[in-house]
Short mmCIF file of C-alpha atoms and ligand atoms in Angstrom, two decimals:
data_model
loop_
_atom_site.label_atom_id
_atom_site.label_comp_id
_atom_site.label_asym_id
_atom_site.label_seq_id
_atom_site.Cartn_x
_atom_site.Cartn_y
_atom_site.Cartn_z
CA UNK A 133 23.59 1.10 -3.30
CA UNK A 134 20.60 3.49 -3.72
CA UNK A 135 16.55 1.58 -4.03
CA UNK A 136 13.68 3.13 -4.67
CA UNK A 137 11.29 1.34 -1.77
CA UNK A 138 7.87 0.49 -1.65
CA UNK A 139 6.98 0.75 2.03
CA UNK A 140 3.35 0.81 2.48
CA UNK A 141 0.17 1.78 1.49
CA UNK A 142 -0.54 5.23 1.13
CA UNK A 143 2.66 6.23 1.64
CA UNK A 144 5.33 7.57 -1.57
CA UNK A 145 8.21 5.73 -2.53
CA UNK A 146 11.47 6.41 -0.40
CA UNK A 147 15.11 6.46 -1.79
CA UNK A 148 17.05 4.71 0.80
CA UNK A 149 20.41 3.32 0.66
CA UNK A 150 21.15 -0.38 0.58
CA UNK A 151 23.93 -3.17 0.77
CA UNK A 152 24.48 -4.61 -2.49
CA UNK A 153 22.84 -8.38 -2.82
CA UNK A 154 25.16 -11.41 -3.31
CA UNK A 155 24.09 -14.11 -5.18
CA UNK A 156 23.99 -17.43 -3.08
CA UNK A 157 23.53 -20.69 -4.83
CA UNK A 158 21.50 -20.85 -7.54
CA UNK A 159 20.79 -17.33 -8.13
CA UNK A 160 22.29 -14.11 -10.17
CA UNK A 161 23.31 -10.91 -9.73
CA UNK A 162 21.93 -8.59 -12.56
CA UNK A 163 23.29 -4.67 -12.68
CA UNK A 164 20.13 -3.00 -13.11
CA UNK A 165 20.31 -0.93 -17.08
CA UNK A 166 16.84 0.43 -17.26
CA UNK A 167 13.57 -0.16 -14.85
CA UNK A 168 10.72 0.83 -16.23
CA UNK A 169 8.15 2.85 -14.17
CA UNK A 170 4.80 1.17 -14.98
CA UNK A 171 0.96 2.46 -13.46
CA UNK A 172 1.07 -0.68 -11.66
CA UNK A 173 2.94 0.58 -8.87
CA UNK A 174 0.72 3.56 -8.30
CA UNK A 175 -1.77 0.88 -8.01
CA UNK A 176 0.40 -0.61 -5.31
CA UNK A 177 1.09 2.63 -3.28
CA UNK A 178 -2.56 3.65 -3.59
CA UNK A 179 -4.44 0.51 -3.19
CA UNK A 180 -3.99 -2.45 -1.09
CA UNK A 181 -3.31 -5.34 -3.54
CA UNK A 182 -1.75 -7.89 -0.78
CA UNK A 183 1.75 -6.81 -1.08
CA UNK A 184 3.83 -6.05 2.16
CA UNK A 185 6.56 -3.63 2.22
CA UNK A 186 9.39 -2.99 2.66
CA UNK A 187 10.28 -3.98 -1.23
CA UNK A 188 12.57 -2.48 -3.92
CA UNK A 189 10.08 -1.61 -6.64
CA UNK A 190 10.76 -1.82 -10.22
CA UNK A 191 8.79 -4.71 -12.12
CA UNK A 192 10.31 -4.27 -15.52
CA UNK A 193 13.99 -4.83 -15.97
CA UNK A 194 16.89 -5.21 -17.96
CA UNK A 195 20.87 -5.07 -17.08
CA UNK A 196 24.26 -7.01 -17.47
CA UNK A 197 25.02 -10.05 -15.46
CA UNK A 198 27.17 -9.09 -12.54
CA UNK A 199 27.53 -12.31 -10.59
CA UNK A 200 26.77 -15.98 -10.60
CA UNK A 201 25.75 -18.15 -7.72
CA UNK A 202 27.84 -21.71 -7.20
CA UNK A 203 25.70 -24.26 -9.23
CA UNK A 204 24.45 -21.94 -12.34
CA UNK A 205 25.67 -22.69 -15.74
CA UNK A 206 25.79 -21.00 -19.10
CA UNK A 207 25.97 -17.53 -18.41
CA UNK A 208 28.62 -15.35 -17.88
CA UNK A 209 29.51 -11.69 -16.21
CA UNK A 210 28.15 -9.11 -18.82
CA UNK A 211 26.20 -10.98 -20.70
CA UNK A 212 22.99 -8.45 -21.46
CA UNK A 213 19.80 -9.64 -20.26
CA UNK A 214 16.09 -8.94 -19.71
CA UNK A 215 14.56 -10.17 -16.35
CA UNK A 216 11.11 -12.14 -16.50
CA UNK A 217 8.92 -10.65 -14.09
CA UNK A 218 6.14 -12.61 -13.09
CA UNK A 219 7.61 -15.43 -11.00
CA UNK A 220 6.02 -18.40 -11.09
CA UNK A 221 6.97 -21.34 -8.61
CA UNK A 222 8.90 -22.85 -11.61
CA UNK A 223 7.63 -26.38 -11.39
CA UNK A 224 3.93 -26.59 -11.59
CA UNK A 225 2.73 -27.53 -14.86
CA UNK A 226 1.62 -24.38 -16.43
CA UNK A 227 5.23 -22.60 -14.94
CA UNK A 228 6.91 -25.73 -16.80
CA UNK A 229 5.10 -24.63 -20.58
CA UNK A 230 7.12 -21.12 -19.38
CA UNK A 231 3.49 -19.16 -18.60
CA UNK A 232 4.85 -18.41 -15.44
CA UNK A 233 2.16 -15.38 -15.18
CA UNK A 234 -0.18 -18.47 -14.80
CA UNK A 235 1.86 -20.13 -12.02
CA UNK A 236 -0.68 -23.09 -10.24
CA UNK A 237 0.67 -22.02 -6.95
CA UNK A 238 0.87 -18.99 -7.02
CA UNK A 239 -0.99 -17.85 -4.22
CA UNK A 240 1.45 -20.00 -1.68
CA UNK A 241 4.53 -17.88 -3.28
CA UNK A 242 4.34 -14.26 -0.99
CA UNK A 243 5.96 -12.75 -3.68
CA UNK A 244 4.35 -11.79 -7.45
CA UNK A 245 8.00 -11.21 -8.66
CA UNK A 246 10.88 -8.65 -8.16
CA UNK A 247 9.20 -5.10 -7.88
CA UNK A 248 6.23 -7.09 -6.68
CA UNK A 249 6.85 -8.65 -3.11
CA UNK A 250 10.40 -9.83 -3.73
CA UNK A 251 13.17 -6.61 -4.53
CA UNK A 252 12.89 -5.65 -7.38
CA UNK A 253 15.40 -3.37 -10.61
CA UNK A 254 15.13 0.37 -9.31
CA UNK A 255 18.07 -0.42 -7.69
CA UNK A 256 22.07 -0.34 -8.67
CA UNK A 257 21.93 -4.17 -8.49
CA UNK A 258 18.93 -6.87 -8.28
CA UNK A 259 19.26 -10.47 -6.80
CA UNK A 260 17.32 -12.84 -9.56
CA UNK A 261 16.65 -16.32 -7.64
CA UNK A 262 17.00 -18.32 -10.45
CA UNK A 263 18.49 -17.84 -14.55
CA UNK A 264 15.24 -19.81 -15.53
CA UNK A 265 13.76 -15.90 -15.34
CA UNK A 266 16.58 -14.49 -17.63
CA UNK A 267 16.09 -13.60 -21.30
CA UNK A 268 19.35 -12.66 -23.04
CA UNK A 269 19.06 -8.97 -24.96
CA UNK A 270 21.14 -9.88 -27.29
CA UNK A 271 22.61 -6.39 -29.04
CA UNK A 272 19.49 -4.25 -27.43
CA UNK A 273 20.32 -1.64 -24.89
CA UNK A 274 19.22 -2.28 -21.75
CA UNK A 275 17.40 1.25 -20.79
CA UNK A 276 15.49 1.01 -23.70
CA UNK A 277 14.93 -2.72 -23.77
CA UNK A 278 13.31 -2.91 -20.18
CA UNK A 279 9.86 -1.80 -21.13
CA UNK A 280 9.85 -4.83 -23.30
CA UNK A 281 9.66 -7.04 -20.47
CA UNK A 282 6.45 -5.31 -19.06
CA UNK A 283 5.09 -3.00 -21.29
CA UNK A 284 5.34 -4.96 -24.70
CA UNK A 285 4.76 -8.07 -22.84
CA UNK A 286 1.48 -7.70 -21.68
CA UNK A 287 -0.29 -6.47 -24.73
CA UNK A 288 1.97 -8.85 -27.31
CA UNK A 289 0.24 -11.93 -24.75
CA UNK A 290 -3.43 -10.31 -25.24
CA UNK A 291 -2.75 -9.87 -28.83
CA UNK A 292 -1.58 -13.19 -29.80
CA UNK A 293 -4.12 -14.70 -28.36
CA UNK A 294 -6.73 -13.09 -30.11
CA UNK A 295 -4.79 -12.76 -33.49
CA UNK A 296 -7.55 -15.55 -35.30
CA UNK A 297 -9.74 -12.38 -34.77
CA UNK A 298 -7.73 -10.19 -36.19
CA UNK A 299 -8.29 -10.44 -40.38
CA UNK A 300 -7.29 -7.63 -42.23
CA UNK A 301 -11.00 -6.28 -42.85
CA UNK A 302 -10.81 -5.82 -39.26
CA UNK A 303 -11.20 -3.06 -36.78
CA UNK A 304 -9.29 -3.11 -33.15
CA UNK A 305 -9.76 -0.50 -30.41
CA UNK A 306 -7.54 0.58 -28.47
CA UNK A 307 -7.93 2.41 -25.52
CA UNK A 308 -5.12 4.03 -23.37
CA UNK A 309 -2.12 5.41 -25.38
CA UNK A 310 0.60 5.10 -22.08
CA UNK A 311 2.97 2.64 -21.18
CA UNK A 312 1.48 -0.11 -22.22
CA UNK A 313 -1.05 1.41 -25.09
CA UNK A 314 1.91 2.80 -27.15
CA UNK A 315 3.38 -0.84 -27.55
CA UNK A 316 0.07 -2.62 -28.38
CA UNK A 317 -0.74 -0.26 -31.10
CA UNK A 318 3.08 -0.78 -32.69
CA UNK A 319 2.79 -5.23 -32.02
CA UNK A 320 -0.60 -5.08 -33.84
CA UNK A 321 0.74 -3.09 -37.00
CA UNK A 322 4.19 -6.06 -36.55
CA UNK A 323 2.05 -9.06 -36.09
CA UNK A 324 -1.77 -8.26 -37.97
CA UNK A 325 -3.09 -6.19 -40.59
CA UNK A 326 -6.44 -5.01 -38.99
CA UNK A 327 -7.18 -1.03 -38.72
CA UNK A 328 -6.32 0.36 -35.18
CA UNK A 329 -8.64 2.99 -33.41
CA UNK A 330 -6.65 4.64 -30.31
CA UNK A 331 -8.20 6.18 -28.07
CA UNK A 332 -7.78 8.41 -24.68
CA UNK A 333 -8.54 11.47 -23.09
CA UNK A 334 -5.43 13.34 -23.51
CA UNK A 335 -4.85 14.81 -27.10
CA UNK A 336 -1.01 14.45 -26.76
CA UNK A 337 -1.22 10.49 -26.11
CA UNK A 338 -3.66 10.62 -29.21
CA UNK A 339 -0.44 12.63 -31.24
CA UNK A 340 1.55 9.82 -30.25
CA UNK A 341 -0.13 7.09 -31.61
CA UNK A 342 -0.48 9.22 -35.12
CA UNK A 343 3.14 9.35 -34.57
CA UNK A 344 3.47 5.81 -34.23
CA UNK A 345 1.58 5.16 -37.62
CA UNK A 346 -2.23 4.89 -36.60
CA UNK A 347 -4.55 6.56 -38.49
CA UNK A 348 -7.81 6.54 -36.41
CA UNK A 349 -7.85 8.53 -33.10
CA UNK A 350 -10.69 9.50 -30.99
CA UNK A 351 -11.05 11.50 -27.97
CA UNK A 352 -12.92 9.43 -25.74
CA UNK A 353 -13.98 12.00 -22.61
CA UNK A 354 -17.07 12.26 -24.38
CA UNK A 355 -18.16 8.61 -23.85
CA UNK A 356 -21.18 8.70 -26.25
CA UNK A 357 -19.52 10.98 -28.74
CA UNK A 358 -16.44 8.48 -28.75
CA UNK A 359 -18.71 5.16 -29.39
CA UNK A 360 -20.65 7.41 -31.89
CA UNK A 361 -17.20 8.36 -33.86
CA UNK A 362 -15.79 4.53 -33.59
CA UNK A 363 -18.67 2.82 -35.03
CA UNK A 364 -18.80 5.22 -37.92
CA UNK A 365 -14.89 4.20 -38.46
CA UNK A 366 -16.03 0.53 -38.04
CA UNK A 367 -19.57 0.27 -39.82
CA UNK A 368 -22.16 -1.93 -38.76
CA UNK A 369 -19.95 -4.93 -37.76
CA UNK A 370 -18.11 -2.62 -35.27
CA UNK A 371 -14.68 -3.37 -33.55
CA UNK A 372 -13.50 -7.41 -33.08
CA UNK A 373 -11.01 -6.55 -30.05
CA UNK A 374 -11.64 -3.88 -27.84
CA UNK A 375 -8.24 -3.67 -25.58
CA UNK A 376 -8.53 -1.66 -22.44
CA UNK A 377 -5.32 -0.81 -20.79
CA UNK A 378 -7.28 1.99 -18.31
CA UNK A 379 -10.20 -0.64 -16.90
CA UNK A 380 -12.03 2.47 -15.58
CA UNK A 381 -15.92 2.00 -15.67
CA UNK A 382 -16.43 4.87 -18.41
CA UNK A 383 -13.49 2.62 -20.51
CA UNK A 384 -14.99 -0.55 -19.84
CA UNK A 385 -18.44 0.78 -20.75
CA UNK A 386 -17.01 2.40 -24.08
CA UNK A 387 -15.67 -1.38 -24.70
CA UNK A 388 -19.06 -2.87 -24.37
CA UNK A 389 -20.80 -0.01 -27.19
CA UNK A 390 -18.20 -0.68 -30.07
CA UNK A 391 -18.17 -4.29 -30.24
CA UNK A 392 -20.31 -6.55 -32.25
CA UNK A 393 -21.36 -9.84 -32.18
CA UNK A 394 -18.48 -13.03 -32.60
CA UNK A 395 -16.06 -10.56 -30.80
CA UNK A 396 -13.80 -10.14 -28.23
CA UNK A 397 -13.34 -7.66 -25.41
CA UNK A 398 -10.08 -7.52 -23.78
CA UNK A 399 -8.97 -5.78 -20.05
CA UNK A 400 -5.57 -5.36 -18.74
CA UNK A 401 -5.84 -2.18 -17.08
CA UNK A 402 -6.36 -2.41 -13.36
CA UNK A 403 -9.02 0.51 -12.97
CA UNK A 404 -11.30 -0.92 -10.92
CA UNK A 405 -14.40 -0.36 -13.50
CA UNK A 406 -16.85 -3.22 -13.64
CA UNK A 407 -18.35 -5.06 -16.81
CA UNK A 408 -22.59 -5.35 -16.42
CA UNK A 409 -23.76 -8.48 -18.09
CA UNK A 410 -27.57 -7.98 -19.23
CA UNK A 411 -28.98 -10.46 -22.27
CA UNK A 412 -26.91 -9.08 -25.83
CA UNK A 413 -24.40 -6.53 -23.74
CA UNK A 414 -21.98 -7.03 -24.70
CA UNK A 415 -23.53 -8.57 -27.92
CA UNK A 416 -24.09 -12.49 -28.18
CA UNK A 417 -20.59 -14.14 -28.78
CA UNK A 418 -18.55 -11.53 -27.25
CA UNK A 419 -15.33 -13.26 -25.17
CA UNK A 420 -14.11 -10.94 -22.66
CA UNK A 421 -10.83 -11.96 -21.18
CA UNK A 422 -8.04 -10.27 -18.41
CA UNK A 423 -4.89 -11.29 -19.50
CA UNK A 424 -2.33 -10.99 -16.92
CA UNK A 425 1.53 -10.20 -18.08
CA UNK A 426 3.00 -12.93 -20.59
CA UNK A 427 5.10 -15.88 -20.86
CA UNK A 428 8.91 -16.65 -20.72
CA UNK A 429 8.50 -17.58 -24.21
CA UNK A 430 6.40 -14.93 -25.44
CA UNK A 431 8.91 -12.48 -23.80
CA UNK A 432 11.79 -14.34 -26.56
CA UNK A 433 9.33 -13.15 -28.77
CA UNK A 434 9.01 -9.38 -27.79
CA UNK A 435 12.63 -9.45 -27.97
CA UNK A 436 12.72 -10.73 -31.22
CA UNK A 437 10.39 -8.43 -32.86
CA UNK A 438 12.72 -5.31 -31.41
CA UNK A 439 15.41 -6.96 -32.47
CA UNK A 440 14.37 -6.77 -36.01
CA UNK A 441 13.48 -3.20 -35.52
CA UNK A 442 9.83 -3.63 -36.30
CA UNK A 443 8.72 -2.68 -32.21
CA UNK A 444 9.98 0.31 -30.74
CA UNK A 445 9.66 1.66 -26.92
CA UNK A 446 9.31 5.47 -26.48
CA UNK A 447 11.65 5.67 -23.23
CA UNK A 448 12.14 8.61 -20.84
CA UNK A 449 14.94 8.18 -18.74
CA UNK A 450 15.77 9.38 -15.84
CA UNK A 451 18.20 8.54 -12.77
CA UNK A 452 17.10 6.88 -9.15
CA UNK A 453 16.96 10.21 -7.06
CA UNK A 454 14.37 11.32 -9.49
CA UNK A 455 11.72 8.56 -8.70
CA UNK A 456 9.20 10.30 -6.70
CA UNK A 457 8.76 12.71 -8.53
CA UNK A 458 8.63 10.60 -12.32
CA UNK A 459 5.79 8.64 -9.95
CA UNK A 460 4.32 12.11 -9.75
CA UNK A 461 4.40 12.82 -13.54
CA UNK A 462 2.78 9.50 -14.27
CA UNK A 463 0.04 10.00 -12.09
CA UNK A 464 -0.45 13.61 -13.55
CA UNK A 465 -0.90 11.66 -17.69
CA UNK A 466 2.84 13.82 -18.39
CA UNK A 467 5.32 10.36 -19.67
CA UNK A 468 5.25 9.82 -22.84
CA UNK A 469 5.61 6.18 -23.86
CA UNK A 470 7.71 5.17 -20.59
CA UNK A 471 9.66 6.53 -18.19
CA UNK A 472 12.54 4.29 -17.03
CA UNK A 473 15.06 4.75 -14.33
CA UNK A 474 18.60 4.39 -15.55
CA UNK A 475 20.73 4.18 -12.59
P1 LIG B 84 0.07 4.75 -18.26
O1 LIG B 84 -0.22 5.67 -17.15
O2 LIG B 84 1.41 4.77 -18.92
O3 LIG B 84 -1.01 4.94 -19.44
C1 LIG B 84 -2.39 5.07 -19.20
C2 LIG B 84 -3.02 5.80 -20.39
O4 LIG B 84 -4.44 5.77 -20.22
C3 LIG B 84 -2.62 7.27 -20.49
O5 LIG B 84 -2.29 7.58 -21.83
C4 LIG B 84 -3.86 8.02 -20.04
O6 LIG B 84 -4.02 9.28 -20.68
C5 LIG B 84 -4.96 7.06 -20.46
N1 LIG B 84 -6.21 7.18 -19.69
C6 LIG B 84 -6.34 7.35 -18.36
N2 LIG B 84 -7.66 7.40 -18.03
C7 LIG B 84 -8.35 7.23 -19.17
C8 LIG B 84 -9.74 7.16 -19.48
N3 LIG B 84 -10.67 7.27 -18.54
N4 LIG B 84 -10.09 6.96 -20.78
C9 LIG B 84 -9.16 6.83 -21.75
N5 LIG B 84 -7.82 6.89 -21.51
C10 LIG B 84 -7.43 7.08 -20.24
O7 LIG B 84 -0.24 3.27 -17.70
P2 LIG B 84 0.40 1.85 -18.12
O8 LIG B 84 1.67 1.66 -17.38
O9 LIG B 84 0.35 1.71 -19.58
O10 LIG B 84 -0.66 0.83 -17.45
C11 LIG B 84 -1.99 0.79 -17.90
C12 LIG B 84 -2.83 -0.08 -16.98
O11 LIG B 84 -2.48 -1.46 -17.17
C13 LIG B 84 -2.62 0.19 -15.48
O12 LIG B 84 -3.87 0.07 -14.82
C14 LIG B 84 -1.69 -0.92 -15.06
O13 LIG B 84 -1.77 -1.21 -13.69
C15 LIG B 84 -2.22 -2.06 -15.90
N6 LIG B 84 -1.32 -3.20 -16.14
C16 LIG B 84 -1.88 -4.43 -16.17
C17 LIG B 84 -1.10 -5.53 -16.45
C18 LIG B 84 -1.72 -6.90 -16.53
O14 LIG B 84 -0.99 -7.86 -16.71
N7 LIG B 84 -3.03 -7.03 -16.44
C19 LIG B 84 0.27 -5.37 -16.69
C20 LIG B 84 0.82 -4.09 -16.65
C21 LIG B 84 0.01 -3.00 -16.39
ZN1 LIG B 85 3.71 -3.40 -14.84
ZN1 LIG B 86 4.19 -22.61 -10.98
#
């Protein structure tokens, strides 16, 4: 079958032909309907987060159930299915409350999940080690339903968690209208009725998110013109949540100049910016917190909420062979919403 490989550092992804995995005990088979192609992985080709290669990328995955290992139970060949991607060591505390993304021992794993250490969906067929990390789709297809696992996961955990903030005389930025931006801006109009400010650098992602029903955008190249043009949206009590899905220093800065006091700042992207602490910045009572992925359970949720048609993903697809060069168009700002690989 044909992979899309992470082999090292500084070095693109390769297309490479593979034997198709068989599930031994305990563990499925899952033919691979949509793998979403998240900025994460640039950050693992570029930078050296720990990972060794050789790996099948491909963090963010959905599919049909191809084959069952002796000893699982309960599921059956072509039932739909989203894989959970963080994986946890399954039996610490925190993996037993389903927070996986949280796993105790995680550092004694070698693997962060498929796509992430272990082989991961931009492949024909993916090995999952255990069911515990399935999520059934229910009637969603899979090529569209992938980004849910990733993309709609991530933000949905850093927005639930900060929904006491979120009152309806509210303001939330956020900042970075990709991937992951484009869902957080739709799971905040499902699950709260604060105002959303988007912003980014690129006028088309700023399009999108007035496609997508938010009424504030600002152009945030222009770091003091953007804090200038938020805080006149927000008045003097300025935003509650900033989310940062870029984590560059001019994005983390911008976070820092629009919140208030009693607020909450909020970074998932992995840009390698770095917050400055000096007495009242960020202002007294500001939490700042970096989220990482979601929970089993919250991922039932994500479902849910597409499900009921109230979340949508923006999906690109394209096949396998084109992965190198979809990479390319990530890295150049040119996907809109996400592009996912549809073998
Ligand atoms: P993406 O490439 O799809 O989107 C990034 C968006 O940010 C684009 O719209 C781009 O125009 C915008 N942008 C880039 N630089 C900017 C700047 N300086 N100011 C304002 N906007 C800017 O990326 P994605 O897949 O949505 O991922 C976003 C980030 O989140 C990445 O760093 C990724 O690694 C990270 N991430 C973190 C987690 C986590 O659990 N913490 C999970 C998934 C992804
Ligand atoms: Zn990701
Ligand atoms: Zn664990």
């Amino acid at each position: 079958m044909k992979a899309v490989r992470f082999v090292e550092v500084g070095k693109p992804a390769e297309i490479v032909d593979l034997p198709q995995p068989k599930p031994g005990p305990g563990q499925v088979l899952v033919k691979i309907g949509g793998a979403g192609v998240c900025h994460s992985d640039l950050h693992v080709m570029d930078e050296d987060l720990g990972l060794k290669g050789p790996f099948t990328l491909g963090h963010e995955n959905a599919g049909w159930i191809a084959g069952i290992g002796q000893g699982v139970h309960g599921w059956k060949e072509g039932d739909p299915v989203a894989v959970y991607g963080p994986w946890g060591c399954g039996h610490c505390h925190t993996c037993q409350t389903s927070a996986e993304n949280y796993c105790e021992n995680h550092a004694s794993l070698g693997t962060m999940g498929g796509g992430l250490g272990s082989d991961g969906g931009m492949a024909e067929y993916m090995l999952v080690p255990s069911p515990r990390l399935l999520v059934p789709l229910g009637t969603l297809d899979p090529a569209i339903a992938a980004p849910l696992s990733d993309a709609a996961l991530t933000p949905y955990h850093a927005i639930k968690t900060a929904l006491p903030l979120l009152t309806p005389n509210t303001h939330v930025v956020v900042i970075g209208i990709g991937g992951l931006g484009h869902m957080a801006v739709q799971i905040l109009g499902a699950l709260c009725a604060a105002t959303v400010i988007a912003g980014d650098i690129d006028d088309n992602k700023l399009a999108h998110a007035r496609e997508l029903g938010v009424r504030h955008t600002v152009n945030t190249r222009d770091g003091d013109a953007a804090a200038e043009a938020i805080r006149k949206i927000t008045g003097v009590r300025g935003a509650v949540l900033a989310l940062d899905f870029v984590g560059a220093q001019p994005t983390i800065d911008l976070c820092t100049r629009v919140v208030e006091r009693n607020s909450r700042i909020t970074v998932v992207g992995l840009g390698g910016g770095t917050l400055h602490y000096s007495a009242n910045n960020p202002p007294y009572g500001c939490a700042v917190t970096i989220p990482y992925w979601g929970s089993r359970t919250e991922l039932m949720e994500v479902i849910a909420l597409a499900a009921a048609g109230r979340i949508h993903p923006q999906v690109e697809k394209f096949s396998l062979g084109e992965a190198v060069a979809v990479y390319q168009r990530l890295r150049d700002g040119k996907i809109k919403g996400r592009a996912v690989l549809v073998p």
